[in-house]
PDB file of C-alpha atoms in Angstrom:
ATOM      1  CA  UNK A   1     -22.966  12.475  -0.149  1.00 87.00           C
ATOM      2  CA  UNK A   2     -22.346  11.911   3.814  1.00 90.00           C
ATOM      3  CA  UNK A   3     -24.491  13.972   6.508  1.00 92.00           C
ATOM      4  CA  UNK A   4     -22.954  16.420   7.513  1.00 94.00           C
ATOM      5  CA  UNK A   5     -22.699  15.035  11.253  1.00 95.00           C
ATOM      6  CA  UNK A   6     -20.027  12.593   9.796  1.00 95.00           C
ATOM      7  CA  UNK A   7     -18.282  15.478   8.470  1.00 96.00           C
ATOM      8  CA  UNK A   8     -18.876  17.146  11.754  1.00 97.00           C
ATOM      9  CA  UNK A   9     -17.199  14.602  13.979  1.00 98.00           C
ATOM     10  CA  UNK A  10     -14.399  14.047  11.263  1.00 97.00           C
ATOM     11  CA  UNK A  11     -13.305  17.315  11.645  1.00 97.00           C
ATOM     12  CA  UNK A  12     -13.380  16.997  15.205  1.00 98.00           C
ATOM     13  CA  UNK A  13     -10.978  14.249  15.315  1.00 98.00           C
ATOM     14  CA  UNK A  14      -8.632  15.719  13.219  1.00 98.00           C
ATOM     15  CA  UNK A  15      -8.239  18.770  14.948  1.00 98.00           C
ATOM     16  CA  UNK A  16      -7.553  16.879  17.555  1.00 98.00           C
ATOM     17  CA  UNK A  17      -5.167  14.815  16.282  1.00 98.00           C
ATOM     18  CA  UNK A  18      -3.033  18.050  15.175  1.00 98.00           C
ATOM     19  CA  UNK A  19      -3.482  19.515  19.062  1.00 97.00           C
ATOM     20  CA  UNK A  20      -2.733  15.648  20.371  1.00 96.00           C
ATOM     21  CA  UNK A  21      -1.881  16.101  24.245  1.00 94.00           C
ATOM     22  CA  UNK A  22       0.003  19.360  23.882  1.00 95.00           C
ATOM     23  CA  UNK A  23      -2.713  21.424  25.137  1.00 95.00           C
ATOM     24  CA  UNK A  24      -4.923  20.979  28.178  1.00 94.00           C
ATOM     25  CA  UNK A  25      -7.349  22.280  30.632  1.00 94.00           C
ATOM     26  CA  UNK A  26      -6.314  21.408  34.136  1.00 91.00           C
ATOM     27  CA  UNK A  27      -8.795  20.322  36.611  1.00 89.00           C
ATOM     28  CA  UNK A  28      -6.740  20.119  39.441  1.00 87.00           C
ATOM     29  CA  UNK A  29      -6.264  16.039  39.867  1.00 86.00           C
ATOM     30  CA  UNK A  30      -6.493  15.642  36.140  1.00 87.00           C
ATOM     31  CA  UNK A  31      -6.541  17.193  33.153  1.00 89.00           C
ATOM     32  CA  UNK A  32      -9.015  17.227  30.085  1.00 92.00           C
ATOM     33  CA  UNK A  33      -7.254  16.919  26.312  1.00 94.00           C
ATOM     34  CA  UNK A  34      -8.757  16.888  22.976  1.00 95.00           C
ATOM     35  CA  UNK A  35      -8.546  12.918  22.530  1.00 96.00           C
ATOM     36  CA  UNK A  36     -12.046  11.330  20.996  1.00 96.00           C
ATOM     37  CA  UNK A  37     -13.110   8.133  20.635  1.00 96.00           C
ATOM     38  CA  UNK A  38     -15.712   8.604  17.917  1.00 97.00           C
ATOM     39  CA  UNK A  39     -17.556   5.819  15.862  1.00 96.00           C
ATOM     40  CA  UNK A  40     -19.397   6.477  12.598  1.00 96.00           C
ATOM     41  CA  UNK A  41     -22.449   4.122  12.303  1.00 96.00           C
ATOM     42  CA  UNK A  42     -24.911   3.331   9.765  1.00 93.00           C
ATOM     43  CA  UNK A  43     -26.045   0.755   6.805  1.00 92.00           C
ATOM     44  CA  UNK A  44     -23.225  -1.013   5.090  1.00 88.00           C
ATOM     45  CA  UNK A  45     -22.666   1.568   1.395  1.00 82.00           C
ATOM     46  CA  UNK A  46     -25.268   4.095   2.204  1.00 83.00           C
ATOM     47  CA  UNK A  47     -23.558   6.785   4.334  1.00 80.00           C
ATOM     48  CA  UNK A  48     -20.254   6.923   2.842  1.00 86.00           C
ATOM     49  CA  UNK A  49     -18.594   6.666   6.163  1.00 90.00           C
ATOM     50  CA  UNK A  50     -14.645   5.501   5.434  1.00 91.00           C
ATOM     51  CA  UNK A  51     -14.912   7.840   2.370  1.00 90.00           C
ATOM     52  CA  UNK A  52     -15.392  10.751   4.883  1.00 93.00           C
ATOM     53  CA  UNK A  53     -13.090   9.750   7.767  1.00 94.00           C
ATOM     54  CA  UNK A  54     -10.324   9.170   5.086  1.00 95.00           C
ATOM     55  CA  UNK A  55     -10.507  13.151   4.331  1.00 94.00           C
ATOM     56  CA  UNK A  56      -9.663  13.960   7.635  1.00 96.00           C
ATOM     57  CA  UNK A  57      -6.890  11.285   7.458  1.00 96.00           C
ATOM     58  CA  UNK A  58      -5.040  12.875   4.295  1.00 95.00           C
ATOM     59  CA  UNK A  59      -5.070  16.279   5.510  1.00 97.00           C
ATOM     60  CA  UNK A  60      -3.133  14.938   8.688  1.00 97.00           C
ATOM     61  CA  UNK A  61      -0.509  13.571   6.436  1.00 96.00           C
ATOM     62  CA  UNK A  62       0.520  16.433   5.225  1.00 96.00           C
ATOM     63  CA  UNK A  63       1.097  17.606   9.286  1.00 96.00           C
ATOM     64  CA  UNK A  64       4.571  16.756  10.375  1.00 94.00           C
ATOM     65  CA  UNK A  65       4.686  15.636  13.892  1.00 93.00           C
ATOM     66  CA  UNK A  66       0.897  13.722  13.818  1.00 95.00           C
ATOM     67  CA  UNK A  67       1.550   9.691  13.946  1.00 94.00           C
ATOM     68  CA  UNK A  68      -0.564   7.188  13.232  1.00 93.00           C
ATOM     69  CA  UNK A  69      -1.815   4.070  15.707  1.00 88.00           C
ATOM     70  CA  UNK A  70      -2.013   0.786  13.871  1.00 84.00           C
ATOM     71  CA  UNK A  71      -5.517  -0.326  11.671  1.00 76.00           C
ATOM     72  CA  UNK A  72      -5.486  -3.668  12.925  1.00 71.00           C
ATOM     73  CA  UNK A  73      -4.926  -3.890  16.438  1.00 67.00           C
ATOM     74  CA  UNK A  74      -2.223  -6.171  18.785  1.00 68.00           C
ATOM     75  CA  UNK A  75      -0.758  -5.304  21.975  1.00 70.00           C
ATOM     76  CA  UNK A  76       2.360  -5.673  20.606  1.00 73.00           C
ATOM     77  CA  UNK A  77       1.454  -3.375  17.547  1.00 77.00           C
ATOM     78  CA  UNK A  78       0.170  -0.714  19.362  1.00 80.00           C
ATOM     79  CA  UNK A  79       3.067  -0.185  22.239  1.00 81.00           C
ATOM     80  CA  UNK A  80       5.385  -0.407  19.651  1.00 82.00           C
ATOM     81  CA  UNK A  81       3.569   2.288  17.811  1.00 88.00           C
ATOM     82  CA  UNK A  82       3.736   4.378  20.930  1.00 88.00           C
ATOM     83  CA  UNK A  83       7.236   3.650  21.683  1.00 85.00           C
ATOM     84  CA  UNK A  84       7.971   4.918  18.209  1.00 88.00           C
ATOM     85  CA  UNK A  85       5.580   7.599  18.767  1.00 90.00           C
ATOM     86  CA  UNK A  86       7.553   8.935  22.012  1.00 90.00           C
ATOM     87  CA  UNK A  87       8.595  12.464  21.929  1.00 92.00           C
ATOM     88  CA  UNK A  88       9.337  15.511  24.178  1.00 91.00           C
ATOM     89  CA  UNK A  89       7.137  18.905  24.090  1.00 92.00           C
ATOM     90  CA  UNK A  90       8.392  22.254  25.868  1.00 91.00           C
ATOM     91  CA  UNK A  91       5.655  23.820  27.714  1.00 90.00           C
ATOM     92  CA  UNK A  92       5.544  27.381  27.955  1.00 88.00           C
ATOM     93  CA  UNK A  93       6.381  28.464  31.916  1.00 84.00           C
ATOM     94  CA  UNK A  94       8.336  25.303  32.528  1.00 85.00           C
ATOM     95  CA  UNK A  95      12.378  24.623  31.990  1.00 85.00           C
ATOM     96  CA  UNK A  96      11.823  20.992  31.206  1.00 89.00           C
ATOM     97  CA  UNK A  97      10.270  19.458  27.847  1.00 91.00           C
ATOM     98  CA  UNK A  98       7.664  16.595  29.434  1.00 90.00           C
ATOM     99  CA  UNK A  99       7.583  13.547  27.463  1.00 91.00           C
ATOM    100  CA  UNK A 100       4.228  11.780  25.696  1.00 92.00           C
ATOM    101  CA  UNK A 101       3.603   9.478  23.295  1.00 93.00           C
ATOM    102  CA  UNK A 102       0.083  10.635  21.099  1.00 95.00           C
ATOM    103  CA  UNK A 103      -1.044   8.463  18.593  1.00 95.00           C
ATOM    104  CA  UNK A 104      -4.176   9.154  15.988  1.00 96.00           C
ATOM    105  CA  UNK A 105      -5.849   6.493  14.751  1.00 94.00           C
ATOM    106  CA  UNK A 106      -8.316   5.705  11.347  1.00 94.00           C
ATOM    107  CA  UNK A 107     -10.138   2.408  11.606  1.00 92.00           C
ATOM    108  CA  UNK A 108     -12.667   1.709   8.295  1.00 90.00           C
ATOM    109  CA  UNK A 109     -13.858  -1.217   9.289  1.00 89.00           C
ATOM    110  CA  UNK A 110     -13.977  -1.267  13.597  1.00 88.00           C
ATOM    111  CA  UNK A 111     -14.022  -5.445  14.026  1.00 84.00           C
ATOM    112  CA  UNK A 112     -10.140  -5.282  12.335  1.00 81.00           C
ATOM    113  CA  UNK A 113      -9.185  -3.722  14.835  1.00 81.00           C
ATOM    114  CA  UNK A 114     -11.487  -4.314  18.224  1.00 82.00           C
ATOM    115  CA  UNK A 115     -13.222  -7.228  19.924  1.00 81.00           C
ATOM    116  CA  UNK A 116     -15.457  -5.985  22.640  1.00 79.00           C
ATOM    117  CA  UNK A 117     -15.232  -9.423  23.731  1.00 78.00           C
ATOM    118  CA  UNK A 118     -11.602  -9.113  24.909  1.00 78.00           C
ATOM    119  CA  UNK A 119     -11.897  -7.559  28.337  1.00 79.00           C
ATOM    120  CA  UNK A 120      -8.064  -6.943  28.641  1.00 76.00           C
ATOM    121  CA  UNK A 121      -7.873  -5.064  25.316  1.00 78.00           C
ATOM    122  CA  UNK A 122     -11.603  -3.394  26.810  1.00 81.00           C
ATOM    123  CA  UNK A 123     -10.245  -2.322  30.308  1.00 80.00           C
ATOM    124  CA  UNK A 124      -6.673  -0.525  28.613  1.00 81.00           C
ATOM    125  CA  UNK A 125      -8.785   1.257  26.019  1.00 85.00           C
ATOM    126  CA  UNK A 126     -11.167   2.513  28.552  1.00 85.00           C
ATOM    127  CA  UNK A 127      -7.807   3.991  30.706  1.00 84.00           C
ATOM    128  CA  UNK A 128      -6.018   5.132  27.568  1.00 86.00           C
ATOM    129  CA  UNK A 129      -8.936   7.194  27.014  1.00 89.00           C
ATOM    130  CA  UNK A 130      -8.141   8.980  30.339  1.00 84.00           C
ATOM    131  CA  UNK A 131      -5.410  10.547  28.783  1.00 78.00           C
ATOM    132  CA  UNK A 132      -3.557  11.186  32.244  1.00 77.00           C
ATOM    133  CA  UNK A 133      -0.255  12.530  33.011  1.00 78.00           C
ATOM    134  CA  UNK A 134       1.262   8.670  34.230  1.00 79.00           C
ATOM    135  CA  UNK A 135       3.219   6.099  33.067  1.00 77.00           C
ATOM    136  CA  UNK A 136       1.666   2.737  31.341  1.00 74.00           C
ATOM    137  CA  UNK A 137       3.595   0.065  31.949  1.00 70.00           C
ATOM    138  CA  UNK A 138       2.968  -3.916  30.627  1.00 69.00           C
ATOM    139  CA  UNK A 139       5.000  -6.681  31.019  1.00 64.00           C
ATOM    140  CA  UNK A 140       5.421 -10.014  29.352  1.00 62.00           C
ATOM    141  CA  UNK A 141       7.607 -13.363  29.692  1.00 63.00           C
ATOM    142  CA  UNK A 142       9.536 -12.510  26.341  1.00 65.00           C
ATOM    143  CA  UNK A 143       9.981  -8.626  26.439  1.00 65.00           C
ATOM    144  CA  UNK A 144       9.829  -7.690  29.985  1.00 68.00           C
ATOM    145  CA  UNK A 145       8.383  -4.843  31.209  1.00 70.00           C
ATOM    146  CA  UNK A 146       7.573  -2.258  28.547  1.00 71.00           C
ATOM    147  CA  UNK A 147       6.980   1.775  29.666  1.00 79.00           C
ATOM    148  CA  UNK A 148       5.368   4.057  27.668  1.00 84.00           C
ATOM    149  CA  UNK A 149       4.992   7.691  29.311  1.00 86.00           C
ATOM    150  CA  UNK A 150       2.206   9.856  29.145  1.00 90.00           C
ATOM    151  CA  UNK A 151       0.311   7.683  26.263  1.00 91.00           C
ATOM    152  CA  UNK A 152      -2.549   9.802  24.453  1.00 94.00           C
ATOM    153  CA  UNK A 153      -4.942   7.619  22.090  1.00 94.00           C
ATOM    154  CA  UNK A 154      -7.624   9.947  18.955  1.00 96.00           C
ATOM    155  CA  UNK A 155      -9.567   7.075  17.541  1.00 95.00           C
ATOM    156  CA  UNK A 156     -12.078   7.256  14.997  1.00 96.00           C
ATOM    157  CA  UNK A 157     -13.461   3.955  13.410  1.00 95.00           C
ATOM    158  CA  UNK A 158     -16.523   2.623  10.922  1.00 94.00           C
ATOM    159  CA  UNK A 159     -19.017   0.152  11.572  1.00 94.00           C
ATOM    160  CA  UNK A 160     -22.791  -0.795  10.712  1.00 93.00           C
ATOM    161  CA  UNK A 161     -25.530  -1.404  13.348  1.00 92.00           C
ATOM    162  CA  UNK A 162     -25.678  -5.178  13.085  1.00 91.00           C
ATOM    163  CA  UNK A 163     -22.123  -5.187  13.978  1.00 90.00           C
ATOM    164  CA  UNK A 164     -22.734  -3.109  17.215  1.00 88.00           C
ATOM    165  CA  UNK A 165     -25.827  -5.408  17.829  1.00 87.00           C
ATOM    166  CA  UNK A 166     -23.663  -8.811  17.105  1.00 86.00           C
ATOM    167  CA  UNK A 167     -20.829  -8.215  19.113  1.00 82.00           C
ATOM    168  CA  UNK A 168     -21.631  -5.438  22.042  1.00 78.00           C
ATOM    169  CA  UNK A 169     -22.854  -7.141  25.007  1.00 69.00           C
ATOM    170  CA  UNK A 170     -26.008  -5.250  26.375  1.00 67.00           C
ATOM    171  CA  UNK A 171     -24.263  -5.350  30.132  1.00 59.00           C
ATOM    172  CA  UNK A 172     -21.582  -3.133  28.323  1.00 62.00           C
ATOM    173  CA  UNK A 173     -23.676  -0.572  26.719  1.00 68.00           C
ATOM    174  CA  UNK A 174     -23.814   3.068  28.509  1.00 64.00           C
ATOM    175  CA  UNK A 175     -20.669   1.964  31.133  1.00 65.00           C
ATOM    176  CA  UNK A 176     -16.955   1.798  30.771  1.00 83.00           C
ATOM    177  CA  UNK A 177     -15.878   1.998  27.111  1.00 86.00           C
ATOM    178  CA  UNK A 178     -19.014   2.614  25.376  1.00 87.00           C
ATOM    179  CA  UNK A 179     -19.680   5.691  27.711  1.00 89.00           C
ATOM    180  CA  UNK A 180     -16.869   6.702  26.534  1.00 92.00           C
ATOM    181  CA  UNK A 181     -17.612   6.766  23.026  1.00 93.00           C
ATOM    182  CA  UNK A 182     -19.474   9.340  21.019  1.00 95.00           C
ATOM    183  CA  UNK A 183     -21.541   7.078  18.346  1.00 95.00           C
ATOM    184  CA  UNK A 184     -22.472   9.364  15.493  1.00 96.00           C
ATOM    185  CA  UNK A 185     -25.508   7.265  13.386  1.00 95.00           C
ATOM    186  CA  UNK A 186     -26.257   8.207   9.605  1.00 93.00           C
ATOM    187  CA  UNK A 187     -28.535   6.260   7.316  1.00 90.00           C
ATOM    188  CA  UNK A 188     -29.247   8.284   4.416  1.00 88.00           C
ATOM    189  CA  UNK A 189     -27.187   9.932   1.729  1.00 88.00           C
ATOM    190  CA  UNK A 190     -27.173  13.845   2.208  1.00 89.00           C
ATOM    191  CA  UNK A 191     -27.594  13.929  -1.839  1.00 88.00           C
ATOM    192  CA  UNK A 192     -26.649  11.619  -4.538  1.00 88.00           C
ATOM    193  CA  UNK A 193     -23.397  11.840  -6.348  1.00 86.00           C
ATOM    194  CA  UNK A 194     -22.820   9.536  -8.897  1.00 85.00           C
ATOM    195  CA  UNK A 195     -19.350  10.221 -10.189  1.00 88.00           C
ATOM    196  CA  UNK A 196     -17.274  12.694  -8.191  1.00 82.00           C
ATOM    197  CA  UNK A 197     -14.884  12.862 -11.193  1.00 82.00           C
ATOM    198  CA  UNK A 198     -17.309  14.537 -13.223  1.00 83.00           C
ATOM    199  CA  UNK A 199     -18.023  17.205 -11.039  1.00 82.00           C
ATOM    200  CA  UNK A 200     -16.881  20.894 -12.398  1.00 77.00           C
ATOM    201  CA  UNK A 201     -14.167  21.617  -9.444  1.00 81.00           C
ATOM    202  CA  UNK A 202     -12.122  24.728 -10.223  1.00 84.00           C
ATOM    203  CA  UNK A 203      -8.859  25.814  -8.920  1.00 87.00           C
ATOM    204  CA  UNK A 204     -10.974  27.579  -5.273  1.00 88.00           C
ATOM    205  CA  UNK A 205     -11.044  23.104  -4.084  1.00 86.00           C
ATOM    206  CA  UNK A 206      -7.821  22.755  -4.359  1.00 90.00           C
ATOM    207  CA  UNK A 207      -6.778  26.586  -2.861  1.00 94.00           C
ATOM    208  CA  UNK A 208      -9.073  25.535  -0.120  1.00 93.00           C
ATOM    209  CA  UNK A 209      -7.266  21.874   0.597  1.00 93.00           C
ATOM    210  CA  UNK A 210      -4.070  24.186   1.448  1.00 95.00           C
ATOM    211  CA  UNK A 211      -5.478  26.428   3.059  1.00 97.00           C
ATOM    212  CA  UNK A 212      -6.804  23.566   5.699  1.00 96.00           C
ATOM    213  CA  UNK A 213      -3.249  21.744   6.032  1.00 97.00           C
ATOM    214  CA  UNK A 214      -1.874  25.159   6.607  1.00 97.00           C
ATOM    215  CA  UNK A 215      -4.127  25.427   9.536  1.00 97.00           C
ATOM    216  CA  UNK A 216      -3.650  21.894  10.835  1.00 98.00           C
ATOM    217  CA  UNK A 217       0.022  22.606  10.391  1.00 97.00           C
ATOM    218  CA  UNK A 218      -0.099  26.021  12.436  1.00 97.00           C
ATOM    219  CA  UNK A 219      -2.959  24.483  15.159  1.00 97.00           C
ATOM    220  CA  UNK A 220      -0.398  21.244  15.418  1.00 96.00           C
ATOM    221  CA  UNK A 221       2.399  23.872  16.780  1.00 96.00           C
ATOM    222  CA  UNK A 222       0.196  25.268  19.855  1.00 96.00           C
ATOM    223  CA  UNK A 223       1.419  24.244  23.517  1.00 95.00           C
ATOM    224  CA  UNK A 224      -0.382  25.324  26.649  1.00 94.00           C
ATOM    225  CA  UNK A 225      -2.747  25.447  28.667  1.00 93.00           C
ATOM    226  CA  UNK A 226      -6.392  26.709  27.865  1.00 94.00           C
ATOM    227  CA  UNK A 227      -8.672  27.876  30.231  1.00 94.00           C
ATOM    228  CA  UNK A 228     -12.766  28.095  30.304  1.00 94.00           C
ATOM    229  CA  UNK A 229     -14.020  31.150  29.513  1.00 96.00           C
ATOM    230  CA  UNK A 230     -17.231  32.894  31.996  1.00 97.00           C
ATOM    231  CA  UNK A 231     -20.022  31.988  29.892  1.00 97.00           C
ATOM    232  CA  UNK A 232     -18.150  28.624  29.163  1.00 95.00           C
ATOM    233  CA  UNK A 233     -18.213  27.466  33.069  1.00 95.00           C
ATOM    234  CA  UNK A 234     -21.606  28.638  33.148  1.00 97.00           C
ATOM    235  CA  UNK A 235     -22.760  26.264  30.680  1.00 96.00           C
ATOM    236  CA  UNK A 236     -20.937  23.453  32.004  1.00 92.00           C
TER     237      UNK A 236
END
């Protein structure tokens, strides 16, 4: 039932999720990965939009190696989440494996887990977005200071219109995080589907749901760095 841009920009987070910051394209004094931060917006039960993002979420579960951020969002939760998310990847060309922490996360409903109105919470998702090679390091009274190297945040998250009208300041809109943002807007159903379940799916559904975890599983294992082709530069 959802347009197909919400399938569009589903899939696009969940490749990325599977590549996370093991591949790159190096611009010299930083580097561009395949993080998003992609919002799916429209009426409230029209568009489907949790129903599609969760697809993309249960083919990642089946990828070993992907982790997932928290739903509902603390300081504390999330740079635990990264600490537990900390690994080592060995590049090809170099003797040491450089450490990251990438974390994918699924938000259905966008206000549990973000307040625009929070400009600390604001200001560190507009960096994490950056997705530069550096340390991010907080402190408090109770825990001290708290490192996390090379952190690498994939959101995608649900929300209506009157939500993004209610709680988006209109000094914030096209700078900082919301430039950031790709907002993806759907307000009609694609075509009505009254009960799934009674749809005649044969075996080729279910062939075809392993056949996409295979790939996530073999596009999850690539390391590297990828370069712009010619016609690619030219566009840019």
């Amino acid at each position: 039932e959802s347009p197909l841009n919400f399938h569009l920009w589903t899939g696009i987070f969940t490749i990325a999720a599977a590549l996370q910051r093991k591949v790159y394209i190096d611009e010299l004094h930083f580097q561009w990965t395949p993080n998003m931060y992609i919002i799916l917006v429209g009426p409230p039960g029209v568009a489907a939009k949790s129903t599609t993002m969760r697809q993309g979420i249960s083919l990642l579960e089946n990828v070993e190696g992907v982790r997932f951020g928290p739903q509902s969002l603390t300081w504390q939760a999330l740079l635990e989440a990264f600490a537990e998310a900390q690994t080592t990847v060995k590049f090809p060309g170099r003797d040491d494996p450089q450490p990251m922490s990438c974390l994918s996360i699924g938000i259905g409903e966008l206000g549990t887990f973000f307040d625009p109105q929070n400009k600390e919470l604001t200001d560190q998702l507009t960096a994490l977005w950056d997705g530069q090679i550096e340390t991010a390091r907080r402190r408090t009274k109770k825990d001290g200071e708290t490192l996390i190297r090379n952190p690498w945040l994939n959101l995608i998250a649900c929300t209506t219109p009157s939500w993004l009208q209610d709680r988006f300041p209109k000094v914030a809109i096209g700078g900082g995080l919301t430039s950031r943002i790709v907002f993806v807007y759907g307000d009609t159903k694609r075509k009505h589907i009254a009960y799934p379940s009674q749809l005649n799916v044969d075996k080729r559904y279910y062939d075809e749901e392993k056949a996409l975890i295979l790939d996530l599983q073999k596009i999850s294992q690539i390391t590297g760095q990828y370069k712009l082709t010619p016609d690619a530069l030219e566009y840019g």
